[in-house]
PDB file of C-alpha atoms in Angstrom:
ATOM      1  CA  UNK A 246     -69.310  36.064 185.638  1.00 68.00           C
ATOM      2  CA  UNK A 247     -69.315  37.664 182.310  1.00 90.00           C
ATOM      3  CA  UNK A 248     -68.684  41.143 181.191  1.00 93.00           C
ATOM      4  CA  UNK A 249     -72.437  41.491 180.903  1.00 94.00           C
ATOM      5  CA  UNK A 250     -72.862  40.823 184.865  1.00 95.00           C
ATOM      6  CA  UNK A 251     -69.518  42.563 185.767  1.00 96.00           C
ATOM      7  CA  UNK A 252     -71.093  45.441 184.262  1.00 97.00           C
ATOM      8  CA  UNK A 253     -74.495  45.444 185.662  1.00 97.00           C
ATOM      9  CA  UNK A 254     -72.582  44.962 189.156  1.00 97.00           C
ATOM     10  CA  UNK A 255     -70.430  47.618 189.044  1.00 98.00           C
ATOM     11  CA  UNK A 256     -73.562  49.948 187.839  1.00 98.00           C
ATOM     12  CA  UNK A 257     -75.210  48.248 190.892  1.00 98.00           C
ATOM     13  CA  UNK A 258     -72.251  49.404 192.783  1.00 98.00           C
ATOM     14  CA  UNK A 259     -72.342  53.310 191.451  1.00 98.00           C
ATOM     15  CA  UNK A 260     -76.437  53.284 192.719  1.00 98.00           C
ATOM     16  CA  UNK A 261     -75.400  52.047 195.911  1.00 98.00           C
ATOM     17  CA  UNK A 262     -72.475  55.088 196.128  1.00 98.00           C
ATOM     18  CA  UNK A 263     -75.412  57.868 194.717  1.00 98.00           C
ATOM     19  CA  UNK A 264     -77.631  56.961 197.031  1.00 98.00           C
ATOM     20  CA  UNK A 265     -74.963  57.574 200.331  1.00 98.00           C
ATOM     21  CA  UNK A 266     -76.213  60.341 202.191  1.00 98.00           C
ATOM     22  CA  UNK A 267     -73.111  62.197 202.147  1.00 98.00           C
ATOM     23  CA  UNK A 268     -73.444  62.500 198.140  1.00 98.00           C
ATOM     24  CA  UNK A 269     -76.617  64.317 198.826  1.00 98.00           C
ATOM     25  CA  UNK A 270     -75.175  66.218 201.812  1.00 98.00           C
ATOM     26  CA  UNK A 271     -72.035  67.321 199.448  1.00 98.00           C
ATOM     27  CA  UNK A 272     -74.205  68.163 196.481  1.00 98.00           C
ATOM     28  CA  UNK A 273     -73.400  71.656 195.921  1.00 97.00           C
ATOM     29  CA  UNK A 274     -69.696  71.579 197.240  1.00 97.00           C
ATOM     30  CA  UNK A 275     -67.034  70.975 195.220  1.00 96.00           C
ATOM     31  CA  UNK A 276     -65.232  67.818 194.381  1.00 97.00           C
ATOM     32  CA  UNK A 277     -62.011  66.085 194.026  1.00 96.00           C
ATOM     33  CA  UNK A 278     -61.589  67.004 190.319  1.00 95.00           C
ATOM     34  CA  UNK A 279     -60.594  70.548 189.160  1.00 91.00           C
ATOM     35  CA  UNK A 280     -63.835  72.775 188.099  1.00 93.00           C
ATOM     36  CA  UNK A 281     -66.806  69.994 189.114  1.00 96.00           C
ATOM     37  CA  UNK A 282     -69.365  70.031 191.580  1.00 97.00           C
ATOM     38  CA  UNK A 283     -70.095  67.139 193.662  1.00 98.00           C
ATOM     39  CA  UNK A 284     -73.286  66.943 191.924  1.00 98.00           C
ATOM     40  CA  UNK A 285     -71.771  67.404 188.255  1.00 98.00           C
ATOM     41  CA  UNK A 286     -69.607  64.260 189.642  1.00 98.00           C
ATOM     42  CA  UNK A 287     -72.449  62.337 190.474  1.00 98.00           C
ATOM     43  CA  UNK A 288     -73.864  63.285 186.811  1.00 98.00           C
ATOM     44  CA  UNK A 289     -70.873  62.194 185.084  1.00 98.00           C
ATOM     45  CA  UNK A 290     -70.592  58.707 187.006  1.00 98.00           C
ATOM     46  CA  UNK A 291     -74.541  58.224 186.007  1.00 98.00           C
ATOM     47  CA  UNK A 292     -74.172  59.289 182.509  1.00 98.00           C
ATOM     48  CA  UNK A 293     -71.947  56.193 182.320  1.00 97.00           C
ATOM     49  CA  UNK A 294     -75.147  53.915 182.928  1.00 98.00           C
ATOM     50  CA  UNK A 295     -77.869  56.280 181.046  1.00 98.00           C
ATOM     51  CA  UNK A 296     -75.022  55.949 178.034  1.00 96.00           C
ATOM     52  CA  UNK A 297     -75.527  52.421 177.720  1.00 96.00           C
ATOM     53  CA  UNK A 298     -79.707  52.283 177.019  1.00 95.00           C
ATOM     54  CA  UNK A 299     -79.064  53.799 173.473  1.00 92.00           C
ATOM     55  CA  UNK A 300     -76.343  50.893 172.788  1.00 88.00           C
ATOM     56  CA  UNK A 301     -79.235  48.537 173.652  1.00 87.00           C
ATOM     57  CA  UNK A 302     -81.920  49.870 171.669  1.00 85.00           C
ATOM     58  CA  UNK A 303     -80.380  50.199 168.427  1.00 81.00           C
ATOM     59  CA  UNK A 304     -79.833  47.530 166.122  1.00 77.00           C
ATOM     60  CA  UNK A 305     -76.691  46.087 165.836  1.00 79.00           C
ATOM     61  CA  UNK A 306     -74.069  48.439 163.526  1.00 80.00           C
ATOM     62  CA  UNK A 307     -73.266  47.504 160.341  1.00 86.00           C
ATOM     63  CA  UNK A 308     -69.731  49.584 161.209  1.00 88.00           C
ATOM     64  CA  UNK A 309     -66.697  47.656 161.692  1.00 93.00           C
ATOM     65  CA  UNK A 310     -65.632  48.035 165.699  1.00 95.00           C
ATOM     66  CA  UNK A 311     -62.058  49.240 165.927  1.00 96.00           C
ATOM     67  CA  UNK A 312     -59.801  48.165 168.635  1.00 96.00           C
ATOM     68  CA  UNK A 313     -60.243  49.402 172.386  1.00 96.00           C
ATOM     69  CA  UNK A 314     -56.999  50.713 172.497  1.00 95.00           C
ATOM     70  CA  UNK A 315     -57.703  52.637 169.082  1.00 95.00           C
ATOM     71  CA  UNK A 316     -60.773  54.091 170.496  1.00 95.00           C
ATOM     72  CA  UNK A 317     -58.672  55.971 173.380  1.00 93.00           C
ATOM     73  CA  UNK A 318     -55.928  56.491 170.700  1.00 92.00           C
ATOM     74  CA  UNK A 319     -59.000  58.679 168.724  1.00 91.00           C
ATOM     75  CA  UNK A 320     -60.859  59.999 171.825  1.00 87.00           C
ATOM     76  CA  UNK A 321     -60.566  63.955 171.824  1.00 79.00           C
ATOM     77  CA  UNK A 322     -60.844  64.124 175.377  1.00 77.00           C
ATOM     78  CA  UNK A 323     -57.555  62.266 176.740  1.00 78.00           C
ATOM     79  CA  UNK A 324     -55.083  64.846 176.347  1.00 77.00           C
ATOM     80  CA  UNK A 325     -57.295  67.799 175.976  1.00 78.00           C
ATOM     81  CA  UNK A 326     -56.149  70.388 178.854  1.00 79.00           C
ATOM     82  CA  UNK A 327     -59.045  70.893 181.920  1.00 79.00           C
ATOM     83  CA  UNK A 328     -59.941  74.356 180.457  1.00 81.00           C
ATOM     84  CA  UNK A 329     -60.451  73.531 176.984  1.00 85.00           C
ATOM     85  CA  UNK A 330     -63.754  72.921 175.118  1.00 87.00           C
ATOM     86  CA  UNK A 331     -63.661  69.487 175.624  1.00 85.00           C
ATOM     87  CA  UNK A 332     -63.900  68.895 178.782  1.00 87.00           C
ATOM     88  CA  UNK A 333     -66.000  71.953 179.598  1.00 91.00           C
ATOM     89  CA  UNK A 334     -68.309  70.264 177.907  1.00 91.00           C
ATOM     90  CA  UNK A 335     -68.486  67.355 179.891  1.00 92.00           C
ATOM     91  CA  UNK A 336     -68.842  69.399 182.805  1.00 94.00           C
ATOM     92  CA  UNK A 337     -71.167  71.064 182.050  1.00 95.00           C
ATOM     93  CA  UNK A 338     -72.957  67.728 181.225  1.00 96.00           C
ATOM     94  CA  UNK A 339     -72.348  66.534 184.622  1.00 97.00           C
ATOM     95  CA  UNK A 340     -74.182  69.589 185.682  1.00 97.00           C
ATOM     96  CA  UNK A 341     -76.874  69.112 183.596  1.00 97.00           C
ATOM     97  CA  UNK A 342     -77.692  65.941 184.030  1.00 98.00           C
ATOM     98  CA  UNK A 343     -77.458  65.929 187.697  1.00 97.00           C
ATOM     99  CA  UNK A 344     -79.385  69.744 187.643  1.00 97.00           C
ATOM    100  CA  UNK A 345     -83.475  68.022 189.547  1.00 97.00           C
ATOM    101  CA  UNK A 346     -81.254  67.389 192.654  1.00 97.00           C
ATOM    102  CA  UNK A 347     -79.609  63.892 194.094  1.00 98.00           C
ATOM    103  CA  UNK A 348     -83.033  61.954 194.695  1.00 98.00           C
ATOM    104  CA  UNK A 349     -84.370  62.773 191.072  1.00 98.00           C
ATOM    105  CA  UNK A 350     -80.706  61.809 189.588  1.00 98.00           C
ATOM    106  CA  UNK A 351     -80.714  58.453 191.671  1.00 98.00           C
ATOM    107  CA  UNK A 352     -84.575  57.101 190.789  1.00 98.00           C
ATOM    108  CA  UNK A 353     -83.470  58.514 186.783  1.00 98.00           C
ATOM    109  CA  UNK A 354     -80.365  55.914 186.861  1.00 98.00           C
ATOM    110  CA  UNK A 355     -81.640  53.393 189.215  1.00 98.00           C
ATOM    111  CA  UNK A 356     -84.593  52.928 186.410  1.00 98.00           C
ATOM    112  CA  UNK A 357     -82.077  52.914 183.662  1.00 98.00           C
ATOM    113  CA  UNK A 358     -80.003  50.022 185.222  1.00 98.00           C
ATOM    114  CA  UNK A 359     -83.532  48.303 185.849  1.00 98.00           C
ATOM    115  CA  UNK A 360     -84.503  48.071 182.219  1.00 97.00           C
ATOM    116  CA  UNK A 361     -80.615  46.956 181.615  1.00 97.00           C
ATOM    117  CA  UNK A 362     -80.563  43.860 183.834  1.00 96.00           C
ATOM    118  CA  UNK A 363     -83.952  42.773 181.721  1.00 95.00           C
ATOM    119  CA  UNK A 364     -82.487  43.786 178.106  1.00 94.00           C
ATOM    120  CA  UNK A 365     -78.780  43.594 178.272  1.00 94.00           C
ATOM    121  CA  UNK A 366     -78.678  39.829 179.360  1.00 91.00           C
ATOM    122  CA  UNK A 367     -81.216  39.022 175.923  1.00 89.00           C
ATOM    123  CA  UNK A 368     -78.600  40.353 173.592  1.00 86.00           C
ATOM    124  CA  UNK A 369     -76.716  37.692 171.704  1.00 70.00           C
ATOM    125  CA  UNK A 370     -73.966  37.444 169.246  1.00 67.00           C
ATOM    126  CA  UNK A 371     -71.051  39.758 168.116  1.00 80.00           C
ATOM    127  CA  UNK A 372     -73.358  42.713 168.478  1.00 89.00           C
ATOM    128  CA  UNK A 373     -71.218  46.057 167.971  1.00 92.00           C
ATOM    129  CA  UNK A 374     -72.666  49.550 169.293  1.00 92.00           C
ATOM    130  CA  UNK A 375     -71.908  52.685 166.950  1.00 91.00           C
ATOM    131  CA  UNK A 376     -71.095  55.824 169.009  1.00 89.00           C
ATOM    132  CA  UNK A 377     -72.625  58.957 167.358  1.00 87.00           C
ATOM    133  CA  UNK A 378     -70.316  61.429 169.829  1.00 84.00           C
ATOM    134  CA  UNK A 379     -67.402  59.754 168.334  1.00 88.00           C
ATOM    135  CA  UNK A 380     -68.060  58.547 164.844  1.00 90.00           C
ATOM    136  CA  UNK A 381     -67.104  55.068 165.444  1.00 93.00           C
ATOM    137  CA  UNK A 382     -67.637  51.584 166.899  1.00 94.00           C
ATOM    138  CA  UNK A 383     -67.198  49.417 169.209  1.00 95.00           C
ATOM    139  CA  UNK A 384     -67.644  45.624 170.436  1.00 94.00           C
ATOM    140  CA  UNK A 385     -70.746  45.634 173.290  1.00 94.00           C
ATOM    141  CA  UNK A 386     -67.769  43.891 175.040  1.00 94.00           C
ATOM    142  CA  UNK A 387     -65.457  46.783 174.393  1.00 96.00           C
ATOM    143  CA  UNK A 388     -67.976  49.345 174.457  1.00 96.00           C
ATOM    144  CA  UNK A 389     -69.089  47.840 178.422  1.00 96.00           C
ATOM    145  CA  UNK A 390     -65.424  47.785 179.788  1.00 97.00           C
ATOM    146  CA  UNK A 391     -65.171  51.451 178.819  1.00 97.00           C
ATOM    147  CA  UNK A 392     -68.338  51.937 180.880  1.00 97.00           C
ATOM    148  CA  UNK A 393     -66.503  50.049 183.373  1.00 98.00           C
ATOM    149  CA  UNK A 394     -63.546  51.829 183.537  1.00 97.00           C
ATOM    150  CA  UNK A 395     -65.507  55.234 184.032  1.00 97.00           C
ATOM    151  CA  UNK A 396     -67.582  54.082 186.754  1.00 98.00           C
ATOM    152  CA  UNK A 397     -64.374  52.395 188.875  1.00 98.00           C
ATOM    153  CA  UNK A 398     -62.861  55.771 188.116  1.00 97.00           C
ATOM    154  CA  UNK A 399     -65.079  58.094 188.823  1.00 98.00           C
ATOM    155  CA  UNK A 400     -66.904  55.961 191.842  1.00 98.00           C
ATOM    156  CA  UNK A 401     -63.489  56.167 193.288  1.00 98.00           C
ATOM    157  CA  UNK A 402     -63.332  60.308 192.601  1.00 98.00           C
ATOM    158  CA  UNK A 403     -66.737  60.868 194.324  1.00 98.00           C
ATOM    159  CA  UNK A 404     -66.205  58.506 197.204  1.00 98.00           C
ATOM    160  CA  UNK A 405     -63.423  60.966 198.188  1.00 98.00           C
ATOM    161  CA  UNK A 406     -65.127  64.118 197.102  1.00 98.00           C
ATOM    162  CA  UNK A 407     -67.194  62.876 200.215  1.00 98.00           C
ATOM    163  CA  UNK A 408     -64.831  61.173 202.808  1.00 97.00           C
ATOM    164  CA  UNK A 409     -66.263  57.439 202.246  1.00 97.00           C
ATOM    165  CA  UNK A 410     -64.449  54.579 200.978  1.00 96.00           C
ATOM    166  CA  UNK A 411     -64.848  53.725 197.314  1.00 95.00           C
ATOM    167  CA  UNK A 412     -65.968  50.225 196.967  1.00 94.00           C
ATOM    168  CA  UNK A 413     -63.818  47.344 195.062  1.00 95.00           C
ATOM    169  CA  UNK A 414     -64.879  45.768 192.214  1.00 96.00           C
ATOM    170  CA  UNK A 415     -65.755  42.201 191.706  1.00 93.00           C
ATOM    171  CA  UNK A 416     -62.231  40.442 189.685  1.00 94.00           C
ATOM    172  CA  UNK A 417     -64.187  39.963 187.030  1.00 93.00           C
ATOM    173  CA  UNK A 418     -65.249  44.359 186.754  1.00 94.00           C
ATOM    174  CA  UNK A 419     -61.652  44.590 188.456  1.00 96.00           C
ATOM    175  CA  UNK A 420     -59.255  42.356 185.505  1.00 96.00           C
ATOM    176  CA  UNK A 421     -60.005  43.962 182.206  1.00 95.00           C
ATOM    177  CA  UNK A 422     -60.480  47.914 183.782  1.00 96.00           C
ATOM    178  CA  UNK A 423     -56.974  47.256 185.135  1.00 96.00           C
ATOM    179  CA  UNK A 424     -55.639  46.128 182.443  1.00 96.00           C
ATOM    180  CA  UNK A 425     -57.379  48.799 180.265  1.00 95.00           C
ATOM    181  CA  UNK A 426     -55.322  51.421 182.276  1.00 95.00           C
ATOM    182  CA  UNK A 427     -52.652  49.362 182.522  1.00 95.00           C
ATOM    183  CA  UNK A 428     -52.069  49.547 178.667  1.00 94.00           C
ATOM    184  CA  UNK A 429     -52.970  53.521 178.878  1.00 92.00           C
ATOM    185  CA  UNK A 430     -50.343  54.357 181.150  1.00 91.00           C
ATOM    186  CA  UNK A 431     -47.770  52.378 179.057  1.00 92.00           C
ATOM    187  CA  UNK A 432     -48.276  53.865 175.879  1.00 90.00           C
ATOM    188  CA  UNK A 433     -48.514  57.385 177.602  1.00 87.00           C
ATOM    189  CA  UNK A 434     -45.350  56.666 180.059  1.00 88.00           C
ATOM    190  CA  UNK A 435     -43.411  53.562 178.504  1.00 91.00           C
ATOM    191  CA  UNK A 436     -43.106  50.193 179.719  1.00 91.00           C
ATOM    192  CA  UNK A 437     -40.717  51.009 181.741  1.00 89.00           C
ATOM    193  CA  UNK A 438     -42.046  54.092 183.771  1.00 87.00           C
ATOM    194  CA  UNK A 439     -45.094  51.716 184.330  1.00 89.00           C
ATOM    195  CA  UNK A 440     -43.368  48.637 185.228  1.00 87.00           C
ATOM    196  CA  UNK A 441     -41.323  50.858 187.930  1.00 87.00           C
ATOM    197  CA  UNK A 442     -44.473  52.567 189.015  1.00 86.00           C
ATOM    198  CA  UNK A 443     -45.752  49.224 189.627  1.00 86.00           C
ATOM    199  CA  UNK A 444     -42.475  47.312 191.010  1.00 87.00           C
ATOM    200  CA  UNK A 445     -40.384  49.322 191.847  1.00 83.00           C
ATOM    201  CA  UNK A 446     -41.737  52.858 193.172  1.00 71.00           C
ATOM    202  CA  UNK A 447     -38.162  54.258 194.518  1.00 75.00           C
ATOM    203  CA  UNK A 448     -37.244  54.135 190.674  1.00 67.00           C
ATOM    204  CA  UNK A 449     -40.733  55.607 189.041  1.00 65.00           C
ATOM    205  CA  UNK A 450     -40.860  58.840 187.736  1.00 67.00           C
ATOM    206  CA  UNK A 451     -43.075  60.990 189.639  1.00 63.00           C
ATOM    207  CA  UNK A 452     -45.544  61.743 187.099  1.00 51.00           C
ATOM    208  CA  UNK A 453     -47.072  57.757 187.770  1.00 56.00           C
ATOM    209  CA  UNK A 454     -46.012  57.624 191.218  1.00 53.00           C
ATOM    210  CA  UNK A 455     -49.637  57.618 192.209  1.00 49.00           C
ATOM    211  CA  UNK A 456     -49.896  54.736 189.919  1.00 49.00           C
TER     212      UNK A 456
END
């Protein structure tokens, strides 16, 4: 499988988890994360698949892609505190996006990841996607694990927002998200916290014992 079909099956996988009935049950309640709706939740994990339709329809950037690890090193959002402008913002996208109800939010993405399966597979070569929010570029490879990465995240946040089990990710969704967050927590933590965390959880420091 290749990251092109990992990614279209984990999208498949975040339709599947917006169209529970307990999402739509849940909609107005609030969720597992600080400040968010259920419903801004389920507009944040679809925004990861509407995101990816510009990448597609643009021509391939003349801009050279940095690094993955560069792009989180960059990203304004990581460390930003919950209240701050930052990721008020992106609530308040959640909300917005997710603001016609559950069945108009699930048709709007389910469509998106239709026209995906048809176009993404077509694209060929080193193609690299230029993010206007950011400034910068990626690799389609790069750019898709990030999508990746979002959706196992946040499938996982709204799966307990609404008492169901989050569903696991194929190995080939599962390797390079892990080892994305993986490489996160180490620079954050230090090899060591995270090899602890991992190995040897009497010994981890308890800001990545839930690691």
């Amino acid at each position: 499988m290749s990251l092109t079909d990992a990614y279209l099956d984990t999208a498949a996988q975040a339709m599947t988890l917006l169209g529970v009935p307990e999402v739509a049950a849940s909609w107005e309640k609030t969720s597992a994360l600080t400040d968010m709706t259920v419903a801004g939740l389920a507009g944040h994990l679809a925004y990861q698949v509407f995101s990816v339709t510009p990448a597609l329809q643009e021509l391939t950037s003349h801009e050279a892609p940095i690094p993955l690890l560069e792009h989180y090193a960059r990203a304004a959002w990581i460390d930003a505190p919950l209240d701050g402008e930052v990721n008020a913002g992106i609530r308040a996208k959640g909300e917005d996006i997710a603001s016609e109800g559950a069945q108009v939010l699930l048709e709007r993405a389910r469509a998106a990841l239709g026209e995906q399966k048809v176009s993404l597979p077509r694209v060929r070569g080193r193609r690299v996607v230029f993010m206007p929010q950011t400034g910068w570029a990626l690799s389609l490879d790069d750019f898709l694990v990030t999508r990746m990465m979002e959706l196992a995240v946040h499938m996982d946040d709204l799966a307990v927002s609404v008492g169901i089990a989050a569903p696991n990710l194929s190995a080939t969704a599962f390797d390079p998200v892990l080892t994305l967050l993986a490489r996160l927590a180490a620079r954050r933590h230090g090899q060591a916290a995270l090899l602890r965390a991992l190995a040897r959880a009497e010994r981890a420091p308890s800001a990545i014992n839930a690691l």
